[in-house]
């Protein structure tokens, strides 16, 4: 997916723009596509058709639940939240609303699985893309309980960079399970500060280290999650959006 000249994202023939972002945010706020369409003064058929086109190009964006004691409804997938964060970061670059920053965690590689490395940091273990270990730094015959090759940590000091636009925030009771996937990092923490803009907020999350994680989220997400200083949150970010580079 590539960013175009204007504030939109392109996937094949489909462009994701501000109108599409409004639709996803409305689904998040209203809890259903039908109510989201009403809130935006759009027809349900038009909203459904557009969402279908977006999902055909971008993958699942909304999880639909039918009936039940809660009456059914819809919620955004993690992919949809990542998409919104990326779009808001792109729009921020054009409007000057906010700068994308990186949190840097120092650590040591404790295991490797292809291009992905498991890094032990003061905040906990992080999965990240990492350059291959230098010759002689891996003990190929050794493996951990999951069969992942174990690296010589003494030779693998790295720094892990986490971009603010790659971080997704969740309420603790709605966060993805820690064991759900090794491709997504997950840290519990509390909100240290919120720098609110007109549409975008920079949220700093204390995860128990000297370095705080920064997340770039929409103001509607701040309201939906009821974020304030001291609020408990779970920050997650994809391993494939995280880079580990050789440390000092």
GROMACS .gro file of C-alpha atoms in nm:
model
  248
    1UNK     CA    1   0.000   0.000   0.000
    2UNK     CA    2   0.152   0.336  -0.098
    3UNK     CA    3   0.064   0.686   0.009
    4UNK     CA    4  -0.045   0.912  -0.275
    5UNK     CA    5   0.034   1.284  -0.309
    6UNK     CA    6  -0.278   1.389  -0.120
    7UNK     CA    7  -0.393   1.262   0.218
    8UNK     CA    8  -0.510   0.921   0.107
    9UNK     CA    9  -0.375   0.568   0.101
   10UNK     CA   10  -0.389   0.355  -0.211
   11UNK     CA   11  -0.423  -0.024  -0.239
   12UNK     CA   12  -0.456  -0.131  -0.600
   13UNK     CA   13  -0.747   0.059  -0.751
   14UNK     CA   14  -0.897   0.155  -0.414
   15UNK     CA   15  -0.809   0.477  -0.232
   16UNK     CA   16  -0.867   0.513   0.142
   17UNK     CA   17  -0.947   0.877   0.219
   18UNK     CA   18  -1.091   1.099   0.491
   19UNK     CA   19  -1.447   0.987   0.411
   20UNK     CA   20  -1.348   0.624   0.464
   21UNK     CA   21  -1.169   0.711   0.789
   22UNK     CA   22  -1.487   0.885   0.906
   23UNK     CA   23  -1.684   0.568   0.831
   24UNK     CA   24  -1.451   0.344   1.034
   25UNK     CA   25  -1.444   0.591   1.325
   26UNK     CA   26  -1.824   0.608   1.321
   27UNK     CA   27  -1.848   0.228   1.333
   28UNK     CA   28  -1.609   0.233   1.628
   29UNK     CA   29  -1.812   0.498   1.809
   30UNK     CA   30  -2.163   0.374   1.723
   31UNK     CA   31  -2.100   0.000   1.748
   32UNK     CA   32  -2.274  -0.089   1.422
   33UNK     CA   33  -2.253  -0.007   1.054
   34UNK     CA   34  -2.621   0.087   1.041
   35UNK     CA   35  -2.589   0.345   1.319
   36UNK     CA   36  -2.261   0.468   1.172
   37UNK     CA   37  -2.433   0.534   0.839
   38UNK     CA   38  -2.712   0.725   1.016
   39UNK     CA   39  -2.459   0.932   1.212
   40UNK     CA   40  -2.284   1.027   0.888
   41UNK     CA   41  -2.613   1.088   0.705
   42UNK     CA   42  -2.531   0.816   0.454
   43UNK     CA   43  -2.750   0.533   0.334
   44UNK     CA   44  -2.677   0.191   0.482
   45UNK     CA   45  -2.645   0.037   0.135
   46UNK     CA   46  -2.388   0.297   0.034
   47UNK     CA   47  -2.188   0.250   0.355
   48UNK     CA   48  -2.203  -0.129   0.322
   49UNK     CA   49  -2.096  -0.118  -0.042
   50UNK     CA   50  -1.799   0.106   0.041
   51UNK     CA   51  -1.691  -0.107   0.335
   52UNK     CA   52  -1.706  -0.418   0.117
   53UNK     CA   53  -1.486  -0.252  -0.146
   54UNK     CA   54  -1.234  -0.148   0.121
   55UNK     CA   55  -1.223  -0.495   0.273
   56UNK     CA   56  -1.176  -0.656  -0.069
   57UNK     CA   57  -0.863  -0.443  -0.112
   58UNK     CA   58  -0.735  -0.415   0.245
   59UNK     CA   59  -0.861  -0.723   0.428
   60UNK     CA   60  -1.103  -0.751   0.723
   61UNK     CA   61  -1.177  -0.413   0.881
   62UNK     CA   62  -1.499  -0.476   1.074
   63UNK     CA   63  -1.607  -0.777   1.278
   64UNK     CA   64  -1.983  -0.825   1.270
   65UNK     CA   65  -2.178  -1.003   1.545
   66UNK     CA   66  -2.539  -1.104   1.490
   67UNK     CA   67  -2.808  -1.124   1.757
   68UNK     CA   68  -2.728  -1.244   2.107
   69UNK     CA   69  -2.805  -1.081   2.438
   70UNK     CA   70  -2.629  -0.762   2.330
   71UNK     CA   71  -2.834  -0.734   2.013
   72UNK     CA   72  -2.536  -0.776   1.779
   73UNK     CA   73  -2.319  -0.501   1.640
   74UNK     CA   74  -1.983  -0.431   1.480
   75UNK     CA   75  -1.632  -0.352   1.598
   76UNK     CA   76  -1.307  -0.261   1.425
   77UNK     CA   77  -1.033  -0.516   1.370
   78UNK     CA   78  -0.674  -0.446   1.474
   79UNK     CA   79  -0.597  -0.402   1.103
   80UNK     CA   80  -0.860  -0.126   1.082
   81UNK     CA   81  -0.710   0.054   1.381
   82UNK     CA   82  -0.364   0.026   1.229
   83UNK     CA   83  -0.502   0.165   0.904
   84UNK     CA   84  -0.660   0.461   1.083
   85UNK     CA   85  -0.336   0.532   1.269
   86UNK     CA   86  -0.140   0.527   0.946
   87UNK     CA   87  -0.390   0.754   0.772
   88UNK     CA   88  -0.387   1.005   1.058
   89UNK     CA   89  -0.007   1.003   1.057
   90UNK     CA   90  -0.012   1.075   0.684
   91UNK     CA   91  -0.265   1.356   0.725
   92UNK     CA   92  -0.061   1.496   1.012
   93UNK     CA   93   0.241   1.516   0.784
   94UNK     CA   94   0.042   1.735   0.544
   95UNK     CA   95  -0.125   1.953   0.804
   96UNK     CA   96   0.166   1.981   1.049
   97UNK     CA   97  -0.060   1.866   1.331
   98UNK     CA   98   0.193   1.625   1.478
   99UNK     CA   99   0.531   1.464   1.418
  100UNK     CA  100   0.583   1.093   1.408
  101UNK     CA  101   0.839   0.990   1.665
  102UNK     CA  102   1.004   0.672   1.776
  103UNK     CA  103   1.051   0.512   2.115
  104UNK     CA  104   1.385   0.335   2.142
  105UNK     CA  105   1.431   0.036   2.372
  106UNK     CA  106   1.773  -0.115   2.435
  107UNK     CA  107   1.796  -0.490   2.469
  108UNK     CA  108   1.962  -0.815   2.370
  109UNK     CA  109   1.854  -1.072   2.113
  110UNK     CA  110   1.766  -1.398   2.286
  111UNK     CA  111   1.621  -1.588   1.989
  112UNK     CA  112   1.587  -1.569   1.613
  113UNK     CA  113   1.333  -1.712   1.371
  114UNK     CA  114   1.424  -1.608   1.017
  115UNK     CA  115   1.410  -1.228   0.984
  116UNK     CA  116   1.235  -1.191   1.321
  117UNK     CA  117   1.425  -1.164   1.647
  118UNK     CA  118   1.305  -1.187   2.005
  119UNK     CA  119   1.465  -0.909   2.207
  120UNK     CA  120   1.480  -0.892   2.587
  121UNK     CA  121   1.420  -0.529   2.695
  122UNK     CA  122   1.347  -0.363   3.031
  123UNK     CA  123   0.980  -0.346   2.920
  124UNK     CA  124   0.968  -0.718   2.839
  125UNK     CA  125   1.028  -0.927   2.530
  126UNK     CA  126   0.978  -0.763   2.191
  127UNK     CA  127   0.952  -0.933   1.853
  128UNK     CA  128   1.109  -0.723   1.579
  129UNK     CA  129   1.267  -0.735   1.238
  130UNK     CA  130   1.642  -0.757   1.284
  131UNK     CA  131   1.954  -0.792   1.070
  132UNK     CA  132   2.107  -1.140   1.069
  133UNK     CA  133   2.354  -1.218   1.344
  134UNK     CA  134   2.720  -1.202   1.250
  135UNK     CA  135   2.896  -1.525   1.174
  136UNK     CA  136   2.963  -1.723   1.489
  137UNK     CA  137   2.706  -1.548   1.708
  138UNK     CA  138   2.440  -1.816   1.678
  139UNK     CA  139   2.452  -2.160   1.834
  140UNK     CA  140   2.256  -2.346   1.568
  141UNK     CA  141   2.215  -2.674   1.762
  142UNK     CA  142   2.041  -2.496   2.051
  143UNK     CA  143   1.670  -2.423   2.053
  144UNK     CA  144   1.413  -2.306   2.304
  145UNK     CA  145   1.094  -2.492   2.400
  146UNK     CA  146   0.916  -2.361   2.089
  147UNK     CA  147   1.193  -2.467   1.851
  148UNK     CA  148   1.317  -2.113   1.787
  149UNK     CA  149   1.690  -2.090   1.732
  150UNK     CA  150   1.863  -1.931   2.030
  151UNK     CA  151   2.121  -1.663   1.967
  152UNK     CA  152   2.431  -1.572   2.164
  153UNK     CA  153   2.289  -1.273   2.355
  154UNK     CA  154   2.637  -1.144   2.448
  155UNK     CA  155   2.699  -1.069   2.080
  156UNK     CA  156   2.351  -0.936   1.999
  157UNK     CA  157   2.299  -0.604   2.177
  158UNK     CA  158   2.039  -0.407   1.980
  159UNK     CA  159   1.815  -0.103   1.995
  160UNK     CA  160   1.448  -0.152   1.907
  161UNK     CA  161   1.270   0.144   1.745
  162UNK     CA  162   0.890   0.162   1.771
  163UNK     CA  163   0.717   0.429   1.562
  164UNK     CA  164   0.426   0.616   1.719
  165UNK     CA  165   0.202   0.554   1.417
  166UNK     CA  166   0.256   0.176   1.452
  167UNK     CA  167   0.124   0.162   1.810
  168UNK     CA  168  -0.241   0.076   1.875
  169UNK     CA  169  -0.402   0.142   2.214
  170UNK     CA  170  -0.667  -0.081   2.371
  171UNK     CA  171  -0.874  -0.082   2.687
  172UNK     CA  172  -0.732  -0.356   2.915
  173UNK     CA  173  -1.049  -0.565   2.894
  174UNK     CA  174  -1.062  -0.543   2.513
  175UNK     CA  175  -0.695  -0.599   2.431
  176UNK     CA  176  -0.582  -0.896   2.219
  177UNK     CA  177  -0.468  -1.192   2.427
  178UNK     CA  178  -0.095  -1.198   2.494
  179UNK     CA  179  -0.066  -1.550   2.355
  180UNK     CA  180  -0.288  -1.483   2.051
  181UNK     CA  181  -0.002  -1.416   1.811
  182UNK     CA  182   0.375  -1.383   1.829
  183UNK     CA  183   0.357  -1.136   1.539
  184UNK     CA  184   0.208  -0.865   1.762
  185UNK     CA  185   0.380  -0.718   2.068
  186UNK     CA  186   0.166  -0.632   2.368
  187UNK     CA  187   0.252  -0.420   2.675
  188UNK     CA  188   0.040  -0.307   2.967
  189UNK     CA  189   0.097   0.043   3.100
  190UNK     CA  190  -0.061   0.371   3.197
  191UNK     CA  191  -0.108   0.701   3.016
  192UNK     CA  192   0.170   0.940   3.115
  193UNK     CA  193   0.058   1.237   2.903
  194UNK     CA  194  -0.179   1.335   2.623
  195UNK     CA  195  -0.089   1.604   2.371
  196UNK     CA  196  -0.424   1.671   2.206
  197UNK     CA  197  -0.455   1.830   1.864
  198UNK     CA  198  -0.762   1.910   1.659
  199UNK     CA  199  -0.795   1.562   1.508
  200UNK     CA  200  -0.491   1.372   1.634
  201UNK     CA  201  -0.349   1.313   1.980
  202UNK     CA  202  -0.001   1.207   2.086
  203UNK     CA  203  -0.036   0.971   2.381
  204UNK     CA  204   0.266   0.876   2.592
  205UNK     CA  205   0.239   0.540   2.766
  206UNK     CA  206   0.451   0.445   3.067
  207UNK     CA  207   0.545   0.078   3.032
  208UNK     CA  208   0.784   0.070   3.326
  209UNK     CA  209   1.103   0.184   3.154
  210UNK     CA  210   1.296   0.509   3.118
  211UNK     CA  211   1.162   0.533   2.762
  212UNK     CA  212   0.789   0.582   2.715
  213UNK     CA  213   0.597   0.448   2.417
  214UNK     CA  214   0.434   0.715   2.203
  215UNK     CA  215   0.111   0.644   2.016
  216UNK     CA  216  -0.049   0.863   1.750
  217UNK     CA  217  -0.427   0.817   1.772
  218UNK     CA  218  -0.739   1.004   1.669
  219UNK     CA  219  -0.919   1.227   1.917
  220UNK     CA  220  -1.226   1.007   1.873
  221UNK     CA  221  -1.018   0.711   1.995
  222UNK     CA  222  -0.911   0.913   2.300
  223UNK     CA  223  -1.279   0.973   2.377
  224UNK     CA  224  -1.386   0.615   2.301
  225UNK     CA  225  -1.116   0.472   2.529
  226UNK     CA  226  -1.187   0.746   2.788
  227UNK     CA  227  -0.816   0.821   2.812
  228UNK     CA  228  -0.672   1.052   3.073
  229UNK     CA  229  -0.343   1.072   3.259
  230UNK     CA  230  -0.311   0.761   3.470
  231UNK     CA  231  -0.557   0.555   3.262
  232UNK     CA  232  -0.463   0.189   3.230
  233UNK     CA  233  -0.408   0.087   2.866
  234UNK     CA  234  -0.256  -0.190   2.660
  235UNK     CA  235  -0.025  -0.084   2.377
  236UNK     CA  236   0.029  -0.325   2.089
  237UNK     CA  237   0.234  -0.307   1.773
  238UNK     CA  238   0.324  -0.547   1.494
  239UNK     CA  239   0.660  -0.719   1.494
  240UNK     CA  240   0.690  -0.640   1.122
  241UNK     CA  241   0.653  -0.267   1.195
  242UNK     CA  242   0.933  -0.276   1.454
  243UNK     CA  243   1.304  -0.255   1.373
  244UNK     CA  244   1.601  -0.373   1.577
  245UNK     CA  245   1.941  -0.228   1.489
  246UNK     CA  246   2.284  -0.307   1.635
  247UNK     CA  247   2.333  -0.138   1.972
  248UNK     CA  248   2.645   0.009   2.120
   0.00000   0.00000   0.00000
